[in-house]
mmCIF file of C-alpha atoms in Angstrom:
data_model
loop_
_atom_site.group_PDB
_atom_site.id
_atom_site.type_symbol
_atom_site.label_atom_id
_atom_site.label_comp_id
_atom_site.label_asym_id
_atom_site.label_seq_id
_atom_site.Cartn_x
_atom_site.Cartn_y
_atom_site.Cartn_z
ATOM 1 C CA MET A 1 126.073 101.001 82.051
ATOM 2 C CA ARG A 2 125.703 97.649 83.241
ATOM 3 C CA GLY A 3 129.209 97.880 85.404
ATOM 4 C CA VAL A 4 127.608 101.015 86.899
ATOM 5 C CA ALA A 5 124.503 99.245 87.595
ATOM 6 C CA THR A 6 126.285 96.372 89.071
ATOM 7 C CA PHE A 7 128.092 98.598 91.415
ATOM 8 C CA LEU A 8 125.082 100.357 92.874
ATOM 9 C CA ALA A 9 123.199 97.457 93.166
ATOM 10 C CA THR A 10 126.148 95.759 95.221
ATOM 11 C CA PHE A 11 126.190 98.927 97.487
ATOM 12 C CA GLY A 12 122.520 98.817 97.732
ATOM 13 C CA ILE A 13 122.188 94.960 99.304
ATOM 14 C CA GLY A 14 124.946 96.344 101.688
ATOM 15 C CA VAL A 15 123.092 99.410 102.484
ATOM 16 C CA ALA A 16 119.624 97.203 103.048
ATOM 17 C CA THR A 17 120.878 94.609 104.397
ATOM 18 C CA TYR A 18 122.457 96.635 107.153
ATOM 19 C CA ILE A 19 119.054 98.176 107.601
ATOM 20 C CA ALA A 20 117.449 95.051 108.205
ATOM 21 C CA ILE A 21 119.999 93.762 110.696
ATOM 22 C CA ALA A 22 119.980 96.814 112.576
ATOM 23 C CA ASP A 23 116.143 96.855 112.447
ATOM 24 C CA SER A 24 115.931 93.290 113.925
ATOM 25 C CA GLY A 25 118.302 93.160 116.772
ATOM 26 C CA GLY A 26 118.079 96.617 118.443
ATOM 27 C CA GLY A 27 116.650 95.110 121.497
ATOM 28 C CA SER A 28 113.120 96.253 122.877
ATOM 29 C CA PRO A 29 111.041 98.355 120.272
ATOM 30 C CA VAL A 30 110.087 101.689 121.694
ATOM 31 C CA CYS A 31 108.697 104.808 120.212
ATOM 32 C CA VAL A 32 111.181 107.548 120.707
ATOM 33 C CA ALA A 33 111.568 111.028 122.139
ATOM 34 C CA GLY A 34 112.657 113.457 120.069
ATOM 35 C CA GLY A 35 111.318 113.014 116.908
ATOM 36 C CA HIS A 36 114.647 112.182 114.759
ATOM 37 C CA GLY A 37 117.040 109.414 113.722
ATOM 38 C CA CYS A 38 116.666 106.096 112.268
ATOM 39 C CA GLN A 39 115.102 104.716 115.092
ATOM 40 C CA THR A 40 111.712 106.963 114.788
ATOM 41 C CA VAL A 41 111.671 105.920 111.463
ATOM 42 C CA ALA A 42 112.184 102.149 112.273
ATOM 43 C CA GLU A 43 109.710 102.212 115.189
ATOM 44 C CA SER A 44 107.018 103.851 113.073
ATOM 45 C CA SER A 45 104.092 101.966 111.579
ATOM 46 C CA TYR A 46 105.419 102.874 108.058
ATOM 47 C CA SER A 47 108.873 100.763 108.603
ATOM 48 C CA HIS A 48 106.750 97.422 107.841
ATOM 49 C CA LEU A 49 104.591 96.573 104.665
ATOM 50 C CA LEU A 50 102.431 93.881 105.317
ATOM 51 C CA GLY A 51 104.229 92.670 108.304
ATOM 52 C CA VAL A 52 107.469 92.477 106.673
ATOM 53 C CA ASN A 53 110.387 95.064 106.848
ATOM 54 C CA ILE A 54 110.776 97.330 104.294
ATOM 55 C CA ALA A 55 114.396 96.596 104.212
ATOM 56 C CA ILE A 56 113.894 92.982 103.406
ATOM 57 C CA PHE A 57 111.641 94.373 100.339
ATOM 58 C CA GLY A 58 114.627 96.814 99.224
ATOM 59 C CA ILE A 59 117.232 93.557 99.874
ATOM 60 C CA GLY A 60 114.895 91.437 97.159
ATOM 61 C CA GLY A 61 114.735 94.697 94.780
ATOM 62 C CA TYR A 62 118.704 95.043 94.994
ATOM 63 C CA VAL A 63 119.317 91.497 94.403
ATOM 64 C CA ILE A 64 117.161 91.449 91.385
ATOM 65 C CA LEU A 65 118.851 94.617 90.329
ATOM 66 C CA LEU A 66 122.284 93.101 90.308
ATOM 67 C CA GLY A 67 121.169 89.904 88.636
ATOM 68 C CA ALA A 68 119.668 92.439 85.603
ATOM 69 C CA ALA A 69 122.803 94.120 85.444
ATOM 70 C CA LEU A 70 125.191 91.285 85.490
ATOM 71 C CA LEU A 71 123.129 89.544 82.329
ATOM 72 C CA ARG A 72 122.941 91.011 78.757
ATOM 73 C CA GLY A 73 120.043 91.475 76.384
ATOM 74 C CA ASP A 74 116.604 93.037 76.523
ATOM 75 C CA ALA A 75 114.610 90.791 78.794
ATOM 76 C CA ALA A 76 117.401 92.038 81.649
ATOM 77 C CA ARG A 77 117.184 95.393 80.703
ATOM 78 C CA MET A 78 113.546 95.463 80.906
ATOM 79 C CA VAL A 79 113.321 93.584 84.176
ATOM 80 C CA GLY A 80 115.953 95.902 85.310
ATOM 81 C CA PHE A 81 114.167 98.723 84.573
ATOM 82 C CA ALA A 82 110.650 97.743 85.879
ATOM 83 C CA VAL A 83 112.290 97.294 89.280
ATOM 84 C CA ALA A 84 114.289 100.128 89.516
ATOM 85 C CA LEU A 85 111.424 102.270 88.580
ATOM 86 C CA VAL A 86 109.350 100.558 91.498
ATOM 87 C CA GLY A 87 112.328 101.127 93.601
ATOM 88 C CA PHE A 88 113.010 104.538 93.180
ATOM 89 C CA GLY A 89 108.886 105.572 93.021
ATOM 90 C CA TYR A 90 108.703 103.660 96.546
ATOM 91 C CA SER A 91 111.776 105.434 97.733
ATOM 92 C CA LEU A 92 110.296 108.816 96.700
ATOM 93 C CA TYR A 93 107.395 108.035 98.728
ATOM 94 C CA LEU A 94 109.393 106.620 101.837
ATOM 95 C CA THR A 95 111.344 110.093 101.517
ATOM 96 C CA TYR A 96 108.063 111.701 101.402
ATOM 97 C CA LEU A 97 106.840 110.184 104.793
ATOM 98 C CA GLU A 98 110.481 110.852 106.497
ATOM 99 C CA LEU A 99 109.961 114.414 105.792
ATOM 100 C CA PHE A 100 106.734 115.166 106.105
ATOM 101 C CA THR A 101 104.845 112.363 108.683
ATOM 102 C CA ILE A 102 107.366 110.929 110.432
ATOM 103 C CA ASP A 103 109.410 114.193 110.908
ATOM 104 C CA ALA A 104 112.677 112.270 111.211
ATOM 105 C CA ILE A 105 115.176 111.428 108.785
ATOM 106 C CA CYS A 106 117.324 108.329 108.945
ATOM 107 C CA GLN A 107 120.513 108.456 106.845
ATOM 108 C CA TRP A 108 120.545 104.834 105.786
ATOM 109 C CA CYS A 109 117.268 105.214 104.368
ATOM 110 C CA VAL A 110 118.655 108.372 102.477
ATOM 111 C CA ALA A 111 121.489 106.470 101.152
ATOM 112 C CA SER A 112 119.499 103.680 99.877
ATOM 113 C CA ALA A 113 117.118 106.305 98.233
ATOM 114 C CA ILE A 114 119.602 107.875 96.505
ATOM 115 C CA LEU A 115 121.003 104.577 95.467
ATOM 116 C CA MET A 116 118.015 103.583 94.161
ATOM 117 C CA THR A 117 117.692 106.656 92.103
ATOM 118 C CA LEU A 118 121.091 106.494 90.428
ATOM 119 C CA LEU A 119 119.761 102.595 89.548
ATOM 120 C CA PHE A 120 116.851 104.358 88.209
ATOM 121 C CA ALA A 121 119.029 106.671 86.203
ATOM 122 C CA ALA A 122 121.289 103.863 85.271
ATOM 123 C CA ASN A 123 118.904 101.355 84.098
ATOM 124 C CA THR A 124 116.467 104.043 82.022
ATOM 125 C CA THR A 125 119.908 104.946 80.082
ATOM 126 C CA ARG A 126 120.403 101.198 79.324
ATOM 127 C CA MET A 127 117.176 100.389 78.155
ATOM 128 C CA LEU A 128 116.499 103.617 75.937
ATOM 129 C CA ALA A 129 119.979 104.077 74.935
ATOM 130 C CA TYR A 130 120.972 100.473 73.911
ATOM 131 C CA VAL A 131 117.551 98.923 72.962
ATOM 132 C CA GLY A 132 117.829 96.066 70.727
ATOM 133 C CA THR A 133 121.629 95.964 71.404
ATOM 134 C CA GLU A 134 123.372 93.197 73.142
ATOM 135 C CA ARG A 135 125.052 95.604 75.366
ATOM 136 C CA MET B 1 129.018 95.426 35.031
ATOM 137 C CA SER B 2 125.626 94.883 34.983
ATOM 138 C CA GLY B 3 125.959 91.688 37.360
ATOM 139 C CA SER B 4 127.586 93.773 39.521
ATOM 140 C CA SER B 5 125.393 96.588 39.745
ATOM 141 C CA ASP B 6 122.756 93.894 40.418
ATOM 142 C CA ARG B 7 124.621 92.558 43.271
ATOM 143 C CA GLU B 8 125.007 96.215 44.535
ATOM 144 C CA ALA B 9 121.384 97.054 44.260
ATOM 145 C CA ARG B 10 120.312 93.217 45.973
ATOM 146 C CA LYS B 11 122.729 94.157 48.975
ATOM 147 C CA GLU B 12 121.450 97.683 49.054
ATOM 148 C CA GLU B 13 117.630 96.197 49.263
ATOM 149 C CA ARG B 14 119.222 93.792 51.949
ATOM 150 C CA LEU B 15 120.116 96.379 53.990
ATOM 151 C CA ARG B 16 117.240 98.414 53.614
ATOM 152 C CA THR B 17 114.951 95.689 54.880
ATOM 153 C CA GLU B 18 117.007 94.479 57.707
ATOM 154 C CA GLU B 19 117.040 98.153 58.899
ATOM 155 C CA ALA B 20 113.798 98.293 58.563
ATOM 156 C CA ALA B 21 113.175 95.060 60.561
ATOM 157 C CA GLU B 22 115.513 96.374 63.213
ATOM 158 C CA ALA B 23 113.549 99.854 63.370
ATOM 159 C CA GLN B 24 110.716 97.916 63.723
ATOM 160 C CA ARG B 25 111.906 95.837 66.592
ATOM 161 C CA ARG B 26 112.980 98.656 68.499
ATOM 162 C CA GLN B 27 109.700 100.425 68.018
ATOM 163 C CA GLN B 28 108.246 97.042 69.672
ATOM 164 C CA ARG B 29 110.607 97.247 72.544
ATOM 165 C CA ILE B 30 110.263 100.948 73.304
ATOM 166 C CA LYS B 31 106.368 100.041 73.488
ATOM 167 C CA LEU B 32 106.922 97.073 75.716
ATOM 168 C CA ALA B 33 109.153 99.273 77.741
ATOM 169 C CA SER B 34 106.214 102.119 77.899
ATOM 170 C CA ALA B 35 103.754 99.147 78.886
ATOM 171 C CA ILE B 36 106.510 98.211 81.872
ATOM 172 C CA ALA B 37 106.967 101.844 82.886
ATOM 173 C CA PHE B 38 103.049 101.942 83.564
ATOM 174 C CA LEU B 39 102.949 98.479 85.175
ATOM 175 C CA ALA B 40 105.674 99.659 87.270
ATOM 176 C CA VAL B 41 103.962 102.819 88.440
ATOM 177 C CA ALA B 42 100.918 100.676 88.885
ATOM 178 C CA ALA B 43 102.845 98.693 91.106
ATOM 179 C CA VAL B 44 104.125 101.811 93.407
ATOM 180 C CA ALA B 45 100.578 103.101 93.537
ATOM 181 C CA ILE B 46 99.283 99.583 94.955
ATOM 182 C CA LEU B 47 102.333 99.693 97.419
ATOM 183 C CA ILE B 48 101.595 102.740 98.588
ATOM 184 C CA VAL B 49 98.011 102.227 99.145
ATOM 185 C CA VAL B 50 98.708 98.809 100.848
ATOM 186 C CA SER B 51 100.886 100.906 103.211
ATOM 187 C CA GLN B 52 98.350 103.592 104.078
ATOM 188 C CA ASN B 53 95.972 101.063 104.496
ATOM 189 C CA GLN B 54 97.948 98.088 106.924
ATOM 190 C CA SER B 55 96.896 100.147 109.973
ATOM 191 C CA SER B 56 94.237 102.477 108.795
ATOM 192 C CA GLY B 57 92.449 102.811 112.084
ATOM 193 C CA GLY B 58 91.417 106.054 113.545
ATOM 194 C CA ASP B 59 88.193 105.511 111.823
ATOM 195 C CA SER B 60 85.320 107.229 114.473
ATOM 196 C CA GLY B 61 82.641 105.548 112.534
ATOM 197 C CA ASN B 62 83.911 101.832 112.868
ATOM 198 C CA LEU B 63 85.707 100.852 115.905
ATOM 199 C CA GLN B 64 86.768 97.482 116.430
ATOM 200 C CA ALA B 65 87.245 95.406 119.446
ATOM 201 C CA VAL B 66 85.045 96.932 121.694
ATOM 202 C CA ALA B 67 83.688 93.964 123.025
ATOM 203 C CA GLU B 68 86.975 92.481 123.636
ATOM 204 C CA VAL B 69 88.283 95.090 125.237
ATOM 205 C CA GLU B 70 85.193 94.902 127.972
ATOM 206 C CA GLU B 71 85.535 91.228 128.389
ATOM 207 C CA GLU B 72 89.349 91.842 128.982
ATOM 208 C CA LEU B 73 88.628 94.497 131.763
ATOM 209 C CA GLN B 74 85.366 92.889 133.060
ATOM 210 C CA GLY B 75 85.022 92.644 137.038
ATOM 211 C CA ILE B 76 88.421 94.597 137.644
ATOM 212 C CA PRO B 77 88.164 97.765 139.643
ATOM 213 C CA GLN B 78 89.453 101.116 138.015
ATOM 214 C CA ASP B 79 90.357 104.435 140.068
ATOM 215 C CA GLY B 80 91.203 107.095 137.727
ATOM 216 C CA MET B 81 93.802 105.352 135.307
ATOM 217 C CA VAL B 82 94.711 102.433 137.669
ATOM 218 C CA LEU B 83 93.386 99.442 137.200
ATOM 219 C CA GLY B 84 93.398 96.836 139.699
ATOM 220 C CA GLN B 85 92.635 96.288 143.043
ATOM 221 C CA PRO B 86 93.375 99.275 145.827
ATOM 222 C CA GLY B 87 94.958 97.371 148.102
ATOM 223 C CA ALA B 88 97.486 95.836 145.669
ATOM 224 C CA GLU B 89 100.801 95.495 146.867
ATOM 225 C CA VAL B 90 102.495 96.409 143.698
ATOM 226 C CA ALA B 91 102.060 99.354 141.665
ATOM 227 C CA ALA B 92 103.336 99.311 137.964
ATOM 228 C CA LEU B 93 103.495 102.424 136.456
ATOM 229 C CA GLU B 94 103.048 102.606 132.370
ATOM 230 C CA PHE B 95 104.447 105.555 130.421
ATOM 231 C CA ALA B 96 102.839 105.516 127.379
ATOM 232 C CA ASP B 97 101.690 107.634 124.488
ATOM 233 C CA LEU B 98 98.693 106.600 122.868
ATOM 234 C CA GLN B 99 100.005 107.407 119.479
ATOM 235 C CA CYS B 100 102.591 105.269 119.643
ATOM 236 C CA PRO B 101 102.508 102.073 117.334
ATOM 237 C CA VAL B 102 104.851 99.988 120.245
ATOM 238 C CA CYS B 103 102.175 101.029 122.964
ATOM 239 C CA LYS B 104 99.462 99.495 120.843
ATOM 240 C CA ALA B 105 101.622 96.298 120.154
ATOM 241 C CA TYR B 106 102.379 95.875 123.947
ATOM 242 C CA SER B 107 98.717 96.736 125.000
ATOM 243 C CA GLU B 108 97.903 93.592 122.568
ATOM 244 C CA GLN B 109 100.428 91.520 123.341
ATOM 245 C CA VAL B 110 101.980 91.952 126.228
ATOM 246 C CA LEU B 111 99.644 93.501 128.995
ATOM 247 C CA PRO B 112 96.816 91.016 128.560
ATOM 248 C CA GLN B 113 98.984 88.389 130.287
ATOM 249 C CA ILE B 114 99.683 91.086 132.912
ATOM 250 C CA VAL B 115 95.904 91.848 133.318
ATOM 251 C CA GLU B 116 95.016 87.825 133.692
ATOM 252 C CA THR B 117 97.935 86.855 136.167
ATOM 253 C CA GLN B 118 98.860 89.617 138.249
ATOM 254 C CA VAL B 119 95.963 92.326 137.941
ATOM 255 C CA ARG B 120 92.979 90.248 138.508
ATOM 256 C CA THR B 121 94.700 87.952 140.804
ATOM 257 C CA GLY B 122 95.032 91.139 143.089
ATOM 258 C CA GLU B 123 98.684 90.811 143.138
ATOM 259 C CA ALA B 124 99.419 94.380 141.197
ATOM 260 C CA LYS B 125 97.755 97.474 139.837
ATOM 261 C CA LEU B 126 98.844 99.113 136.684
ATOM 262 C CA ASP B 127 99.054 102.832 136.325
ATOM 263 C CA PHE B 128 98.677 104.616 133.196
ATOM 264 C CA ARG B 129 100.503 107.735 133.185
ATOM 265 C CA ALA B 130 100.645 109.905 129.982
ATOM 266 C CA TYR B 131 104.117 110.428 128.153
ATOM 267 C CA THR B 132 103.302 112.341 125.288
ATOM 268 C CA ILE B 133 106.126 112.266 122.698
ATOM 269 C CA ILE B 134 105.015 111.428 119.690
ATOM 270 C CA ASP B 135 103.174 114.900 118.288
ATOM 271 C CA ALA B 136 100.846 117.605 119.844
ATOM 272 C CA ASP B 137 97.673 115.566 118.747
ATOM 273 C CA SER B 138 99.242 113.043 121.717
ATOM 274 C CA VAL B 139 98.330 115.673 124.632
ATOM 275 C CA PRO B 140 94.195 115.851 123.746
ATOM 276 C CA ALA B 141 94.597 111.954 123.442
ATOM 277 C CA ALA B 142 95.830 111.670 126.899
ATOM 278 C CA ALA B 143 93.316 114.120 128.523
ATOM 279 C CA ALA B 144 90.681 112.249 127.045
ATOM 280 C CA ALA B 145 91.886 109.257 128.565
ATOM 281 C CA ILE B 146 92.072 110.822 131.733
ATOM 282 C CA ALA B 147 88.670 112.413 131.368
ATOM 283 C CA ALA B 148 87.144 108.871 130.950
ATOM 284 C CA GLY B 149 89.509 107.642 134.123
ATOM 285 C CA GLU B 150 87.267 110.253 136.516
ATOM 286 C CA GLN B 151 84.171 108.354 135.407
ATOM 287 C CA GLY B 152 85.820 104.851 135.587
ATOM 288 C CA LYS B 153 86.384 104.179 132.348
ATOM 289 C CA GLY B 154 89.836 105.285 131.754
ATOM 290 C CA TRP B 155 91.686 101.699 130.732
ATOM 291 C CA ASN B 156 88.669 101.000 128.526
ATOM 292 C CA PHE B 157 89.307 104.184 126.711
ATOM 293 C CA VAL B 158 93.026 103.476 126.504
ATOM 294 C CA GLU B 159 92.863 100.016 125.056
ATOM 295 C CA ILE B 160 90.090 100.895 122.543
ATOM 296 C CA PHE B 161 91.965 103.651 121.345
ATOM 297 C CA TYR B 162 94.998 101.233 121.240
ATOM 298 C CA ARG B 163 92.858 98.634 119.026
ATOM 299 C CA ASN B 164 91.502 101.773 116.725
ATOM 300 C CA GLN B 165 94.821 103.761 116.630
ATOM 301 C CA GLY B 166 95.721 105.314 113.217
ATOM 302 C CA LEU B 167 99.167 106.088 111.688
ATOM 303 C CA GLU B 168 100.892 107.894 113.683
ATOM 304 C CA ARG B 169 100.802 111.636 112.912
ATOM 305 C CA SER B 170 98.165 111.216 110.462
ATOM 306 C CA GLY B 171 95.719 113.790 112.203
ATOM 307 C CA TYR B 172 93.438 111.094 113.080
ATOM 308 C CA VAL B 173 93.055 112.311 116.634
ATOM 309 C CA THR B 174 89.975 114.283 115.967
ATOM 310 C CA ASP B 175 87.255 115.301 118.186
ATOM 311 C CA ASP B 176 84.858 113.001 116.724
ATOM 312 C CA PHE B 177 87.417 110.215 117.087
ATOM 313 C CA LEU B 178 87.974 110.414 120.810
ATOM 314 C CA THR B 179 84.139 111.157 121.342
ATOM 315 C CA ALA B 180 83.628 108.075 119.545
ATOM 316 C CA VAL B 181 86.224 106.390 121.477
ATOM 317 C CA ALA B 182 84.802 107.562 124.721
ATOM 318 C CA GLU B 183 81.370 106.330 124.097
ATOM 319 C CA ALA B 184 82.295 102.824 123.000
ATOM 320 C CA ALA B 185 84.207 102.687 126.219
ATOM 321 C CA GLY B 186 81.287 103.319 128.018
ATOM 322 C CA VAL B 187 81.741 106.755 129.550
ATOM 323 C CA PRO B 188 78.400 107.237 131.450
ATOM 324 C CA ASN B 189 78.294 111.290 131.153
ATOM 325 C CA LEU B 190 79.853 112.418 127.863
ATOM 326 C CA GLU B 191 79.118 116.136 128.435
ATOM 327 C CA LYS B 192 81.065 116.014 131.876
ATOM 328 C CA TRP B 193 83.689 114.030 129.892
ATOM 329 C CA ASP B 194 84.139 116.811 127.125
ATOM 330 C CA ARG B 195 84.416 119.549 130.070
ATOM 331 C CA THR B 196 87.061 117.333 131.847
ATOM 332 C CA ARG B 197 89.244 116.444 129.297
ATOM 333 C CA LYS B 198 89.551 120.379 128.005
ATOM 334 C CA SER B 199 89.747 121.278 131.845
ATOM 335 C CA LYS B 200 93.600 122.815 132.958
ATOM 336 C CA ALA B 201 93.921 120.594 135.994
ATOM 337 C CA VAL B 202 93.633 117.353 133.352
ATOM 338 C CA LEU B 203 96.044 119.180 131.010
ATOM 339 C CA ALA B 204 98.541 119.805 133.707
ATOM 340 C CA GLU B 205 98.229 116.221 134.811
ATOM 341 C CA VAL B 206 99.288 115.419 131.438
ATOM 342 C CA GLU B 207 102.096 117.720 131.130
ATOM 343 C CA ASP B 208 103.341 116.730 134.803
ATOM 344 C CA SER B 209 103.533 112.702 134.173
ATOM 345 C CA THR B 210 105.387 113.518 130.715
ATOM 346 C CA LYS B 211 107.903 115.260 133.278
ATOM 347 C CA GLU B 212 107.805 112.554 135.648
ATOM 348 C CA ALA B 213 108.722 110.211 132.728
ATOM 349 C CA GLN B 214 111.384 112.416 131.634
ATOM 350 C CA ASP B 215 112.975 112.772 135.542
ATOM 351 C CA LEU B 216 112.989 108.881 135.734
ATOM 352 C CA GLY B 217 114.992 109.346 132.676
ATOM 353 C CA PHE B 218 112.926 107.205 129.866
ATOM 354 C CA THR B 219 113.281 108.302 126.626
ATOM 355 C CA GLY B 220 110.910 106.367 124.690
ATOM 356 C CA THR B 221 107.545 104.689 125.155
ATOM 357 C CA PRO B 222 106.219 102.433 126.748
ATOM 358 C CA SER B 223 108.276 102.608 129.642
ATOM 359 C CA PHE B 224 107.656 100.922 133.049
ATOM 360 C CA ALA B 225 108.400 101.337 136.945
ATOM 361 C CA VAL B 226 107.090 99.590 139.670
ATOM 362 C CA GLU B 227 106.975 100.011 143.330
ATOM 363 C CA GLY B 228 106.434 97.487 145.823
ATOM 364 C CA PRO B 229 107.606 95.941 149.066
ATOM 365 C CA GLY B 230 110.462 94.547 147.412
ATOM 366 C CA THR B 231 111.782 97.981 145.953
ATOM 367 C CA ASN B 232 113.352 100.867 147.163
ATOM 368 C CA GLY B 233 110.666 103.509 146.168
ATOM 369 C CA LEU B 234 109.932 103.766 142.422
ATOM 370 C CA GLU B 235 111.948 101.936 140.302
ATOM 371 C CA ALA B 236 112.433 102.482 136.491
ATOM 372 C CA ILE B 237 112.476 99.038 134.617
ATOM 373 C CA GLY B 238 112.308 100.663 131.305
ATOM 374 C CA THR B 239 111.049 98.776 128.413
ATOM 375 C CA PRO B 240 110.788 94.992 129.235
ATOM 376 C CA ASN B 241 111.046 93.015 126.072
ATOM 377 C CA SER B 242 108.305 90.629 127.008
ATOM 378 C CA ALA B 243 105.376 89.774 128.719
ATOM 379 C CA GLY B 244 107.325 87.291 131.010
ATOM 380 C CA ALA B 245 110.032 89.980 131.726
ATOM 381 C CA LEU B 246 107.512 92.296 133.005
ATOM 382 C CA GLU B 247 105.768 89.674 134.939
ATOM 383 C CA ALA B 248 109.164 88.867 136.600
ATOM 384 C CA SER B 249 109.668 92.534 137.421
ATOM 385 C CA ILE B 250 106.445 92.877 139.295
ATOM 386 C CA ALA B 251 106.653 89.761 140.969
ATOM 387 C CA ALA B 252 110.034 90.705 141.877
ATOM 388 C CA ALA B 253 108.979 94.101 143.583
ATOM 389 C CA THR B 254 106.155 91.840 145.923
ATOM 390 C CA LYS B 255 109.316 90.083 147.851
#
């Protein structure tokens, strides 16, 4: 299970880094006509939290999940579970916003949401099935 | 024989004790995990609340920055949606959607410099044109601004709207909100404003300027076009990425 989580978290770091770079280097920001796609999502006011791009939070979360996946023991298991649950919950909220508020879907954000869902499943399994063991 | 069975019994006893201790440790860890899950869910809830409140404008009962806008526009002539001296050589057209967060950022971070250095000095005039791209609520918002413009307060309306903009598509553009903005903008006759903003002529104006923006090739807001002695008619300049860049385009149009 740690191997699966390591793979998913590494993939997640890549996706979140791509989103952060694409968002910061996209030239002049504009509100886009048409209402679909990554640019609409990125230019909406939901793409930042306290002035920081959500993707930066994503990178931080995936890095912690990678660290938790690489380490053995209950402490790593619980940190992995907690961070994955927060990431999964917030991804659900962001996907809801994309579908019902922003009316635009960004495939990179969806990819990140899927990875976070899988990481949540992996970390939950790791914690519930192996608690108290050294795996 | 008896010694051997004693040893067996002690071993079994030890194993039972270890198993019980292990079971207890597992119980404690599951309890801890449940607490962690609760905290994680609480953390998500806090993040969502922070996200919702970070630009929670759209509050008709608590409009912000009214005096600041009044000060920014003080002493500059307004005619319809045009801000600046009627005889200014350069006209800079801004195609914008009042619900667009980037337009709000532009109005707060870019336009004040242009207003001070080029509009107040009589070099250029700014012409607000509605380009309704966010959703259906953008139309009544734009119409309300134009109606305020007919009473000489269009730019006050636009600027106060931006300073109090809510989250896009959150349904904050209500009659109450628009009326509160018009009142704060100093529209002298609110009854007339209310009739004007619903008139066919004003709604057609919103539709026409949106079409004009599309014809100019603009796909987002805010987008600018300039016209002056140094241009070949109306020239689309898109979205300059800084106040300096917009200032330079306006300056180039004067020559």
